[in-house]
Coordinates of C-alpha atoms in Angstrom, one line a residue:
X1 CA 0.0 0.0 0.0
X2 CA 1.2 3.0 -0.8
X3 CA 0.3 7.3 0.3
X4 CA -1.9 7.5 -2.1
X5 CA -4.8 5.7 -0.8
X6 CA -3.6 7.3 2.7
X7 CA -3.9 10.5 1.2
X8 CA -7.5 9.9 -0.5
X9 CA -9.0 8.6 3.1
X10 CA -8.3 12.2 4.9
X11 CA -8.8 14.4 1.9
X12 CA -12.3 12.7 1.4
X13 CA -12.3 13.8 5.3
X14 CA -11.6 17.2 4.3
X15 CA -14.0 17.7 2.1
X16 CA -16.6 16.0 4.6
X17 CA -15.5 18.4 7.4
X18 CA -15.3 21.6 5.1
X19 CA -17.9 21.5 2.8
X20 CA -20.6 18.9 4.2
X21 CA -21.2 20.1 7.4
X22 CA -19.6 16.4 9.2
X23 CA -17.7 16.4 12.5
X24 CA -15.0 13.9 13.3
X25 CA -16.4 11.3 15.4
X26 CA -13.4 9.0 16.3
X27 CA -9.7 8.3 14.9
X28 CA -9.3 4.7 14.9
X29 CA -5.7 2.6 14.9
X30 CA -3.8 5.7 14.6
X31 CA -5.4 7.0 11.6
X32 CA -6.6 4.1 9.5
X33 CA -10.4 4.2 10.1
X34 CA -12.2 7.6 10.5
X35 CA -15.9 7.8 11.7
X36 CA -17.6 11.3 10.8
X37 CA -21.1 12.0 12.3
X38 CA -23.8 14.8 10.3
X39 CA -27.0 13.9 11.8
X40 CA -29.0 16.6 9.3
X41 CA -27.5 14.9 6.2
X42 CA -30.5 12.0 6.2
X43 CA -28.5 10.5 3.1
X44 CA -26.0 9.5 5.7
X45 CA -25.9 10.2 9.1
X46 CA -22.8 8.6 9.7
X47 CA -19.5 8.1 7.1
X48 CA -17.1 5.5 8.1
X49 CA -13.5 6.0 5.8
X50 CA -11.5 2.8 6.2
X51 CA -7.9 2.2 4.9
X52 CA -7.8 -1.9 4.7
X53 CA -6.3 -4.5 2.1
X54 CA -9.7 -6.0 1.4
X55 CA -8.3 -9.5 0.0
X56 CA -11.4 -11.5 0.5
X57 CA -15.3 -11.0 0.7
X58 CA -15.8 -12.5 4.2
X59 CA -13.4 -10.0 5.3
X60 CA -15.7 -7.1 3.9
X61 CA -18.8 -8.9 5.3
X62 CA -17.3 -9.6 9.0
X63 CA -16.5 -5.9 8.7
X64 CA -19.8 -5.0 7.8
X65 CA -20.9 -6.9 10.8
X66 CA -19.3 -5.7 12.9
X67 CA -20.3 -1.9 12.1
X68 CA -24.0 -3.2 12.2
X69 CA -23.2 -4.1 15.9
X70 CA -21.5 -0.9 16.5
X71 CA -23.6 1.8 15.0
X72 CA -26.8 0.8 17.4
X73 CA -25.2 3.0 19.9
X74 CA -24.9 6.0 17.8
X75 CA -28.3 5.1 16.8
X76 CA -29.4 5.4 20.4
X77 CA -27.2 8.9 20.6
X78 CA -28.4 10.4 17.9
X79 CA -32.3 9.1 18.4
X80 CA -33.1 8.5 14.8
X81 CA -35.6 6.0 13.7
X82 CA -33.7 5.1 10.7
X83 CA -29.9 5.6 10.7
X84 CA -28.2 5.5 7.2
X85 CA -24.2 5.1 6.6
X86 CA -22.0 5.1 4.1
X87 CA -18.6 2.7 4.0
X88 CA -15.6 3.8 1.9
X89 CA -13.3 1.5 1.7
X90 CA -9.7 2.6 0.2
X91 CA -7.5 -0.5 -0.8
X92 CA -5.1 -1.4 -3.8
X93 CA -7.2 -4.1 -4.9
X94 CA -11.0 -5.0 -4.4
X95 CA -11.6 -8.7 -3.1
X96 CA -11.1 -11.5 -5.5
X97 CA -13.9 -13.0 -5.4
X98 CA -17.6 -11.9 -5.5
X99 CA -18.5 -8.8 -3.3
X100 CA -21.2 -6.9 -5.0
X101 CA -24.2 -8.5 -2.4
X102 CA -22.6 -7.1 0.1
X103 CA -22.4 -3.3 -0.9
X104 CA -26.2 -2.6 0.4
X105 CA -27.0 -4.1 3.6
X106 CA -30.0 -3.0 6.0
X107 CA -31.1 -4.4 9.2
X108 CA -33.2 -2.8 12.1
X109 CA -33.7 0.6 10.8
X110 CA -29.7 0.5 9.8
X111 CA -28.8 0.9 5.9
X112 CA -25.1 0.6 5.4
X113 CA -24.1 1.6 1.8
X114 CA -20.1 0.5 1.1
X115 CA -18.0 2.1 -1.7
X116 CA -14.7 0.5 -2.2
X117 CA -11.9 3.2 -3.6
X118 CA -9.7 0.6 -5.5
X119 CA -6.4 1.6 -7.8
X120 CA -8.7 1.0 -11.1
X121 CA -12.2 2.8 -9.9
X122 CA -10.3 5.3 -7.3
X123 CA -10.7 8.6 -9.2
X124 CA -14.6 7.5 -10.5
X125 CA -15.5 6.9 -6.9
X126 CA -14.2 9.8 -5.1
X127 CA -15.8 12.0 -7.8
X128 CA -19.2 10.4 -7.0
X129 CA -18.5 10.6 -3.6
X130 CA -17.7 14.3 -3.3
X131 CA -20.9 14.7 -5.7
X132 CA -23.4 12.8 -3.5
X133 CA -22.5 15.5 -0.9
X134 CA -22.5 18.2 -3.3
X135 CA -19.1 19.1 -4.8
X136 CA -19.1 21.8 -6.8
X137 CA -15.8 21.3 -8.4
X138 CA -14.6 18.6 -9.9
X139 CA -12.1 16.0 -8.5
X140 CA -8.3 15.8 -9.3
X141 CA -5.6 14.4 -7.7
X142 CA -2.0 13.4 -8.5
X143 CA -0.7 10.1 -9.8
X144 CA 1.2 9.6 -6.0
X145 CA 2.0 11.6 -2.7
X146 CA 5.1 12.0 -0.4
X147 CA 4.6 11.2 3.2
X148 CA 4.8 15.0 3.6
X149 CA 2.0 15.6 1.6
X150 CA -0.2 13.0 3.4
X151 CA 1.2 14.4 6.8
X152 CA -0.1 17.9 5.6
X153 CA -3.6 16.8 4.7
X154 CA -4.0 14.9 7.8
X155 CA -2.9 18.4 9.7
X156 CA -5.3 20.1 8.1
X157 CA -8.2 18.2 8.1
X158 CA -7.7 17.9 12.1
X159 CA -7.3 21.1 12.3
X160 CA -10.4 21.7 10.4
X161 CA -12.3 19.1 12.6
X162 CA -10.8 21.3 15.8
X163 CA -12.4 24.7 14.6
X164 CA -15.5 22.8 14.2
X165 CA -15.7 21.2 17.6
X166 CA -14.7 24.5 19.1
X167 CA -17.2 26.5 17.2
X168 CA -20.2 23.9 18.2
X169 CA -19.0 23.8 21.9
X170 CA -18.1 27.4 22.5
X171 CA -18.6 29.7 20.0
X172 CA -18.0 32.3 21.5
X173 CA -14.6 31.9 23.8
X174 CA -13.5 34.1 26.6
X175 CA -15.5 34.4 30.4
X176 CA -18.8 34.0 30.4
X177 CA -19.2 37.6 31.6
X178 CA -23.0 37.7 30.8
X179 CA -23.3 35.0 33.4
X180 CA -21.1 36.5 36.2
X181 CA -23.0 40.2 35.5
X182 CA -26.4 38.9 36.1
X183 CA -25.4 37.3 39.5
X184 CA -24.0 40.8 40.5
X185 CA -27.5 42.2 39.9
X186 CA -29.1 40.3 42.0
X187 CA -26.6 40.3 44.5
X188 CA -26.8 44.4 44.6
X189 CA -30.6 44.3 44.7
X190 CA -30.9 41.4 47.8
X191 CA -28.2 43.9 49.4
X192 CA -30.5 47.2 48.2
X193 CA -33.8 45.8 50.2
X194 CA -31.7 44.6 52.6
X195 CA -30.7 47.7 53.5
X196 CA -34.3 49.1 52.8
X197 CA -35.9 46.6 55.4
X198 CA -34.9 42.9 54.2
X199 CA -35.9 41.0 52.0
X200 CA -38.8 39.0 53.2
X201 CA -40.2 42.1 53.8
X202 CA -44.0 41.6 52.1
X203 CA -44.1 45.6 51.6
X204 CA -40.4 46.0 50.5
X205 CA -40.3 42.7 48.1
X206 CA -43.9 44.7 46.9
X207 CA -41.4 47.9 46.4
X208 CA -38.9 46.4 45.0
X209 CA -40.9 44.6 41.9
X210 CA -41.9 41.3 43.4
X211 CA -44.4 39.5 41.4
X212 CA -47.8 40.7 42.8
X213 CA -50.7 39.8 40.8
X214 CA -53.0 42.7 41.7
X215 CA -50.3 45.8 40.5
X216 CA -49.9 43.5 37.1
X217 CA -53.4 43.8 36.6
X218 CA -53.1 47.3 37.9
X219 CA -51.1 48.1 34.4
X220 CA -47.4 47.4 36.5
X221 CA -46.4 45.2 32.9
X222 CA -42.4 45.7 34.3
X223 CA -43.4 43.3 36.8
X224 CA -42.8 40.5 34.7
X225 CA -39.3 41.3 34.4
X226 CA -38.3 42.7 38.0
X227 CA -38.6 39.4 39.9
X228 CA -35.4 37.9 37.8
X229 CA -33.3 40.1 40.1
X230 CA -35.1 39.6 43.3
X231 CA -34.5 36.8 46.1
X232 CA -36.6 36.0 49.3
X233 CA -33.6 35.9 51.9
X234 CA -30.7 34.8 51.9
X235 CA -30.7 30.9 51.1
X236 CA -33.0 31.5 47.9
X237 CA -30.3 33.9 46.4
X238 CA -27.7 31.6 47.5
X239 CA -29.0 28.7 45.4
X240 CA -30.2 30.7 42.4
X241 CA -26.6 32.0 41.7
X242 CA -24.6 28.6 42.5
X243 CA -26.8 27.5 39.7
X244 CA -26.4 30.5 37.5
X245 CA -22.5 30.2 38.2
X246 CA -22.7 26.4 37.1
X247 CA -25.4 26.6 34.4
X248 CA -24.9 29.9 32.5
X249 CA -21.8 29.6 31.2
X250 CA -22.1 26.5 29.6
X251 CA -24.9 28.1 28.1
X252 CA -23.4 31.6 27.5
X253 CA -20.9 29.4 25.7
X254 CA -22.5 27.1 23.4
X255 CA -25.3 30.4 22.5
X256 CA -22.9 33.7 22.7
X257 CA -23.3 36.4 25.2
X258 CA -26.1 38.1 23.3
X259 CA -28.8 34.9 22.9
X260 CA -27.8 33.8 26.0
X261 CA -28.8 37.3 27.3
X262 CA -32.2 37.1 25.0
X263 CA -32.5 33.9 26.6
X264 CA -32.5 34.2 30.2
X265 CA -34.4 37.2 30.1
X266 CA -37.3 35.8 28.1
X267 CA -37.1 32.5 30.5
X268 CA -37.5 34.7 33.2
X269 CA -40.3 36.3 31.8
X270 CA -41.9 33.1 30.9
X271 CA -41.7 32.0 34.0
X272 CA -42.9 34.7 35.7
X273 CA -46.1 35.3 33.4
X274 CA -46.5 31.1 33.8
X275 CA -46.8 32.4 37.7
X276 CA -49.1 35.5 37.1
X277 CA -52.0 32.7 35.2
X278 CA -51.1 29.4 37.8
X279 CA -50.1 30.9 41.3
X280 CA -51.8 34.0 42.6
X281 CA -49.0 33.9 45.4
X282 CA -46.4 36.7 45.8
X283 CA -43.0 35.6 44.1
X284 CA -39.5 36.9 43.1
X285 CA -36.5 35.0 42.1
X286 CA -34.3 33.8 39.1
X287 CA -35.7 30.3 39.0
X288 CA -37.4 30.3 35.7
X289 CA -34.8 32.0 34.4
X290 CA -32.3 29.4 35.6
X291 CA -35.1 26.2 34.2
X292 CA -34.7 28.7 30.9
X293 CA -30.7 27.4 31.2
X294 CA -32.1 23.8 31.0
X295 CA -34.1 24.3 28.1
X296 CA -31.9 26.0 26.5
X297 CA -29.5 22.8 26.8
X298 CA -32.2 21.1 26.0
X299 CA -32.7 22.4 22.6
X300 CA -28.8 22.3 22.3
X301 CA -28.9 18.5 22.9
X302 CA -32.1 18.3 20.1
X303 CA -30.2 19.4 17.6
X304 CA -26.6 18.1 18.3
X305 CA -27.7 14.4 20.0
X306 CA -24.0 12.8 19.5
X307 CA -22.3 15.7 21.1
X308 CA -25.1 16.3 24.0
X309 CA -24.8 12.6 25.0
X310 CA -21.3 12.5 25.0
X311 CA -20.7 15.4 26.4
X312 CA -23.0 16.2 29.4
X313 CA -26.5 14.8 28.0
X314 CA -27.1 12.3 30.7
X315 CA -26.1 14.5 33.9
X316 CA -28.4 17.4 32.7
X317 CA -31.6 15.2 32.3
X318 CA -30.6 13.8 35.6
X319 CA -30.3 16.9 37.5
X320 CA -33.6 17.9 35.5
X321 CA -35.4 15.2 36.9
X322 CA -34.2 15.6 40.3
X323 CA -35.0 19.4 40.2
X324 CA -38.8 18.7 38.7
X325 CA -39.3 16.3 41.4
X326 CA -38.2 18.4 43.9
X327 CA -40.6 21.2 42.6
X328 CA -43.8 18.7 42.4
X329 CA -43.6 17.3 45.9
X330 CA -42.0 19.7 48.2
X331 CA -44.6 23.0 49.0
X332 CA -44.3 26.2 48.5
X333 CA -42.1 25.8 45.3
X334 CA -43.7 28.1 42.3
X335 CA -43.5 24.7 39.7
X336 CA -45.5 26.9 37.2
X337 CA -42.7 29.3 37.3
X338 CA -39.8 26.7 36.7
X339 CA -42.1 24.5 33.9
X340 CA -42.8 28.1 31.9
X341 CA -39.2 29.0 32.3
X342 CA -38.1 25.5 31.3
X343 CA -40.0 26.2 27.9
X344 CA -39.4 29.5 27.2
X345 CA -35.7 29.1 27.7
X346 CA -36.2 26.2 25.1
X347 CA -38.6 28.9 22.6
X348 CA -36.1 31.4 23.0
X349 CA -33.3 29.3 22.1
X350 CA -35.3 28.2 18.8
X351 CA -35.6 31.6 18.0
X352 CA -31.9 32.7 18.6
X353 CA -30.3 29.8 17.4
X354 CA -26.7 29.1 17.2
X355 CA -23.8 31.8 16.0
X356 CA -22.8 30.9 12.6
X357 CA -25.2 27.9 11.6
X358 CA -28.6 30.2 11.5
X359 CA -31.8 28.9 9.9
X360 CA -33.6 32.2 8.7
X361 CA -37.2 31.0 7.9
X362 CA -37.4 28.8 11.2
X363 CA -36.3 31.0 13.2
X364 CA -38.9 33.5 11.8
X365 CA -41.7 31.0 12.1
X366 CA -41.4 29.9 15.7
X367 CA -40.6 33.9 16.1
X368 CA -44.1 34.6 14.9
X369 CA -45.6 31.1 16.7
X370 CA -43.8 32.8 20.4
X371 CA -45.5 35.7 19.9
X372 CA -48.6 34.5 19.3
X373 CA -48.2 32.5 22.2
X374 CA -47.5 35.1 24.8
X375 CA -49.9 37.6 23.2
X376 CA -52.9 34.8 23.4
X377 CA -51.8 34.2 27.2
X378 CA -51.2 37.8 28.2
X379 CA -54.5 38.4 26.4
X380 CA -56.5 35.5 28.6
X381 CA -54.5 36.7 32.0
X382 CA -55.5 40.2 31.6
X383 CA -59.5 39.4 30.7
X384 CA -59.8 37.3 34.1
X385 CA -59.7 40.3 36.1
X386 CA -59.2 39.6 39.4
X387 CA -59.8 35.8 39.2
X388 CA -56.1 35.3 39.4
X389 CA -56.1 37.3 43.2
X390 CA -56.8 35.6 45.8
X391 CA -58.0 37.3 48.8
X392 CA -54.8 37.8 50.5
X393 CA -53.4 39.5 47.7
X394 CA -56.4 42.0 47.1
X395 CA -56.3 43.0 50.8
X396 CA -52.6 43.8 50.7
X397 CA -53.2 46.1 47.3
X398 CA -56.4 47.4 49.0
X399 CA -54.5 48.4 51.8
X400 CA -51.5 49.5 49.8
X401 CA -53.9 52.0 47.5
X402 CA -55.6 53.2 51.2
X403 CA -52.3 54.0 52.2
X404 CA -51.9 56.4 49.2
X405 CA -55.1 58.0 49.6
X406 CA -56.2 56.3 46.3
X407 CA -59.5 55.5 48.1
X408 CA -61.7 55.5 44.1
X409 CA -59.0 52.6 42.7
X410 CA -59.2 50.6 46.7
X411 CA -63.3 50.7 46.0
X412 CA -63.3 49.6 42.2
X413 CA -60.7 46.8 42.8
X414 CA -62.7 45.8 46.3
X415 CA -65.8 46.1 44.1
X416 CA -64.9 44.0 41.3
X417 CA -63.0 41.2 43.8
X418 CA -66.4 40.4 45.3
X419 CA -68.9 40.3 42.4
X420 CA -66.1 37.9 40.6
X421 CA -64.3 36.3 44.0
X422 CA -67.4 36.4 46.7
X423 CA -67.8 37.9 49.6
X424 CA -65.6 38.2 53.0
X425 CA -65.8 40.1 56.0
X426 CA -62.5 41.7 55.3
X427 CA -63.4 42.7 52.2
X428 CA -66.2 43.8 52.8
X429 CA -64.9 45.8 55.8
X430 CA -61.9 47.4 53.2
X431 CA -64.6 48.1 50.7
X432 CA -66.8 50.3 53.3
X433 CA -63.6 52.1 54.7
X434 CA -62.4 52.9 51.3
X435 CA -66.4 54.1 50.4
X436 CA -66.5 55.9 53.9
X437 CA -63.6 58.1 52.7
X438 CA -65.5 58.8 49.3
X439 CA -68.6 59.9 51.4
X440 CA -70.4 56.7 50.2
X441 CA -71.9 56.5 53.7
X442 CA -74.9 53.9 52.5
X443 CA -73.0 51.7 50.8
X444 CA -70.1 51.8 53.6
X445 CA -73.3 51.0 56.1
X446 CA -74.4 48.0 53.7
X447 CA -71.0 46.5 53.3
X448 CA -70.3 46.9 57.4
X449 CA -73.6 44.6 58.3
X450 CA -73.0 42.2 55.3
X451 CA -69.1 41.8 57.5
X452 CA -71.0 41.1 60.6
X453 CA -73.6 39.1 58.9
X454 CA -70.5 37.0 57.9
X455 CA -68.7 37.2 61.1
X456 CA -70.4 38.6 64.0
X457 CA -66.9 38.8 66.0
X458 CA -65.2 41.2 64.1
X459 CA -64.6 44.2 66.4
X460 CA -63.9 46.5 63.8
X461 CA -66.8 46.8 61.7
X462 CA -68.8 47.1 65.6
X463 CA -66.5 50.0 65.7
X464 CA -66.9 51.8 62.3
X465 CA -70.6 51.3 62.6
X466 CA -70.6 52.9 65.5
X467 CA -68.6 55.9 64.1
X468 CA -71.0 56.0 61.1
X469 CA -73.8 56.3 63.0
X470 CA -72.5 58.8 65.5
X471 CA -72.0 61.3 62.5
X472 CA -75.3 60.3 61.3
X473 CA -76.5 61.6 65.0
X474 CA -78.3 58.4 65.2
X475 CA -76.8 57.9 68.9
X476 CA -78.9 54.9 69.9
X477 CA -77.7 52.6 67.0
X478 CA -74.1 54.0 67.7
X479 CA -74.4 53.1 70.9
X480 CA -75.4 49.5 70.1
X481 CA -72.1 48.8 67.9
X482 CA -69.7 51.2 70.4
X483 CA -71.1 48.4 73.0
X484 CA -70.2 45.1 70.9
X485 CA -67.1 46.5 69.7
X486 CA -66.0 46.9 73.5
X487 CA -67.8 43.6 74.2
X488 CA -65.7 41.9 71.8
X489 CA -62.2 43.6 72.6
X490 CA -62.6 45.5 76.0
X491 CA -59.0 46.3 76.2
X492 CA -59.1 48.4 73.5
X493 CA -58.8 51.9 74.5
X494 CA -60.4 53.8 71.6
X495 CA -64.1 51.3 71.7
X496 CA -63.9 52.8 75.5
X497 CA -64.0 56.2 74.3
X498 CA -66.2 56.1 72.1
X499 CA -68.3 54.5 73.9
X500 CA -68.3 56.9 77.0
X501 CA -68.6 59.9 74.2
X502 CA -72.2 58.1 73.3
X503 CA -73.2 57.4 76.2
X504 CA -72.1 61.0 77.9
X505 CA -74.0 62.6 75.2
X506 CA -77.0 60.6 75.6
X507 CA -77.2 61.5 79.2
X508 CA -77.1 65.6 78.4
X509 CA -79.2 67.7 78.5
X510 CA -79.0 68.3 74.7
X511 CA -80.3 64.7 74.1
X512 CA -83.4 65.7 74.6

């Protein structure tokens, strides 16, 4: 044998590397069998070059065997139903005896085609070769080649197959500065509201841009970005940035700092509007954003199986698994938030794609499919009114717009909470303060019984009632309430007063 069937097997590599879009799989017995993997081309998934002296036809079909065995794995890597490859073969001489029933073999969803690169057929074949994957030019070589020459080829074509792996890997190199700058962030605002009152703080996590159902409804859209950056105490942000540390930079890697960027803020974002329409629960924290990293891995590991698998496939779905069923069975945990994060960091990274291998019309399409998505969602969250408050929630914003002396939006939010929500004695009891202050005085009166009727202990609506009546000048109703309220909480010093206030009135003179 001499170079120049060496020098055919890695320039048929080249071209494979260069111009087809393969990767180098493995380098077999230093050189003399090359597996390259494409798992887009469907005309062959997989080409196996071999150098051999093929002298005999049961040495081609115990060969042929053999990479039947063999290529169920990659089947299982790359999760194809059908898995095609072609064989090259480059030898002197083809086998002596009969060979052709062996060039087309299929078994189990496997189709092997073999070529065999002989001295006498060598130029045809590697001219129909290159042409199968789409040559342009057309195919010359020399009569022979120096060792150098081979030497070169083979130095080129793994250098080729380097700048490939690298640029599927890590496209972009350097640190993952994208990663490192959003953990800052949320380490400067858990240090902010720490300083401001804590972070547990119902009010200050309110302040600071928590997710808060009732001010999103209330027109507050930034909401649905603000929570990224915000942790409850000090063990929440603790675990949200070891796993930003870990997670993101493989990510910002494989992506680029810009999609990786696009994509942790639109997992976030998923995640928290996935928590606006499933969980009417205060929230804050990078979670979805960090399930977004998973997704995004996860579309990673769709579209490059081999390389997932091999790489870092299996611990990801295992950590993945681990992490969904810590959400589902431990309570407390927003799931909603991690699931929507887990598929919009998946979306997003269909729609950014990878640096230098973009598909234009795709991307556009499940662009335009995202967007109708979120509008349809945003659309239904937005027409429930306040069927995604629950009570706790509406009394907090009631209280918060009372506060403010916004005493018209308190009543219309109060007012629309109990036609959709029913009626409670607190909000019943918020709805007639909030109407008190507008001079609604019949209406406060209505809503203050209906709180009784609902729960004759509450001391404050006694003691409103009372109030009400006494600026009415109706005394002897006043009087009634002033006496449950103090019946109810005696201790309190204000019922007292107003109490003996009534009740010195009604013994004047001016009582009549």
């Amino acid at each position: 044998m001499n170079y120049l069937e060496e020098y055919r097997l890695w320039s048929t590599a080249h071209f494979l590397i260069a111009d087809a879009g393969y990767e180098l799989g493995d380098v077999v017995e230093d050189g003399q069998e090359l597996l390259l993997v494409n798992p887009e081309n469907r005309g062959a998934q997989m080409v196996r070059l071999v150098l051999s002296d093929l002298n005999w036809a049961n040495q081609l079909r115990r060969e042929i065997e053999f990479m039947l065995d063999n290529a169920k794995k990659l089947k299982r890597e790359l999760g194809a139903k059908d898995l095609k490859i072609l064989n090259v073969y480059y030898t002197q001489y083809s086998p002596v005896d009969d060979f052709e029933e062996l060039l087309a073999q299929s078994r189990n969803g496997m189709d092997i085609d073999t070529i065999i690169v002989d001295s006498e057929t060598g130029i045809t074949a590697l001219a129909k070769i290159r042409q199968r994957f789409g040559a342009k030019q057309e195919y010359v070589e020399q009569e022979s080649y120096s060792e150098d020459e081979v030497r070169a080829m083979i130095d080129l074509t793994l250098s080729e197959a380097g700048k490939k792996a690298k640029k599927n890997l890590a496209p972009e190199q350097g640190k993952p500065w994208v990663s490192y700058l959003l953990i800052a962030i949320s380490v400067l605002v858990f240090l902010a509201m720490t300083a401001a009152g804590g972070s547990t703080d119902t009010q200050n996590l309110i302040e600071f841009g928590a997710k808060f159902n009732p001010l999103i409804l209330d027109g507050e859209w930034w909401r649905f970005f603000a929570p990224i950056f915000i942790h409850i105490g000090l063990l929440h942000l603790f675990m949200n940035s070891l796993a930003l540390y870990y997670l993101g930079p493989v990510v910002e890697q494989i992506y680029g700092h810009a999609r990786f960027l696009f994509i942790y803020i639109f997992a976030g974002f998923a995640g928290v509007l996935a928590s606006f329409l499933y969980s009417p629960n205060l929230s804050a924290g990078a979670s979805g954003a960090i399930w977004g990293c998973f997704g995004a891995l996860l579309y990673f590991g769709v579209n490059n199986k081999r390389i997932f698998f091999k790489t870092m496939g299996s611990s990801i779905l295992t950590i993945l698994a681990i992490n969904l069923a810590f959400s589902l069975t431990v309570p407390g945990i927003d799931i909603s938030a991690h699931l929507g994060g887990l598929a919009g960091g998946f979306a997003a990274s269909a729609v950014a794609h990878f640096p230098g291998n973009q598909k234009r019309l795709q991307q556009f399409a499940v662009l335009a499919a995202l967007a109708l998505s979120v509008s349809g969602l945003l659309y239904y969250g937005f027409s429930q009114n306040y069927a995604l408050v629950d009570e706790k929630s509406m009394l907090m914003f009631a209280q918060e717009k009372i506060q403010k002396e916004e005493y018209r939006s308190a009543e219309q939010a109060l007012s629309e909470y109990t036609v959709d929500e029913g009626e409670s004695a607190d909000t019943l009891f918020l709805l007639s303060f909030a109407e008190i202050r507008l001079g609604k005085i019949e209406e406060a009166k209505e809503h203050l019984h209906s709180a009784l009727e609902s729960n004759p202990d509450f001391h404050e609506a006694s003691y409103n009632l009372a109030l009400v009546y006494m600026e009415e000048k109706n005394y002897r109703k006043a009087k009634d309430y002033a006496e449950k309220a103090v019946a109810l909480k005696p201790d309190n010093k204000d019922y007292m007063e107003i109490l003996n206030t009534i009740n010195d009135y009604l013994e004047s003179p001016a009582s009549g």
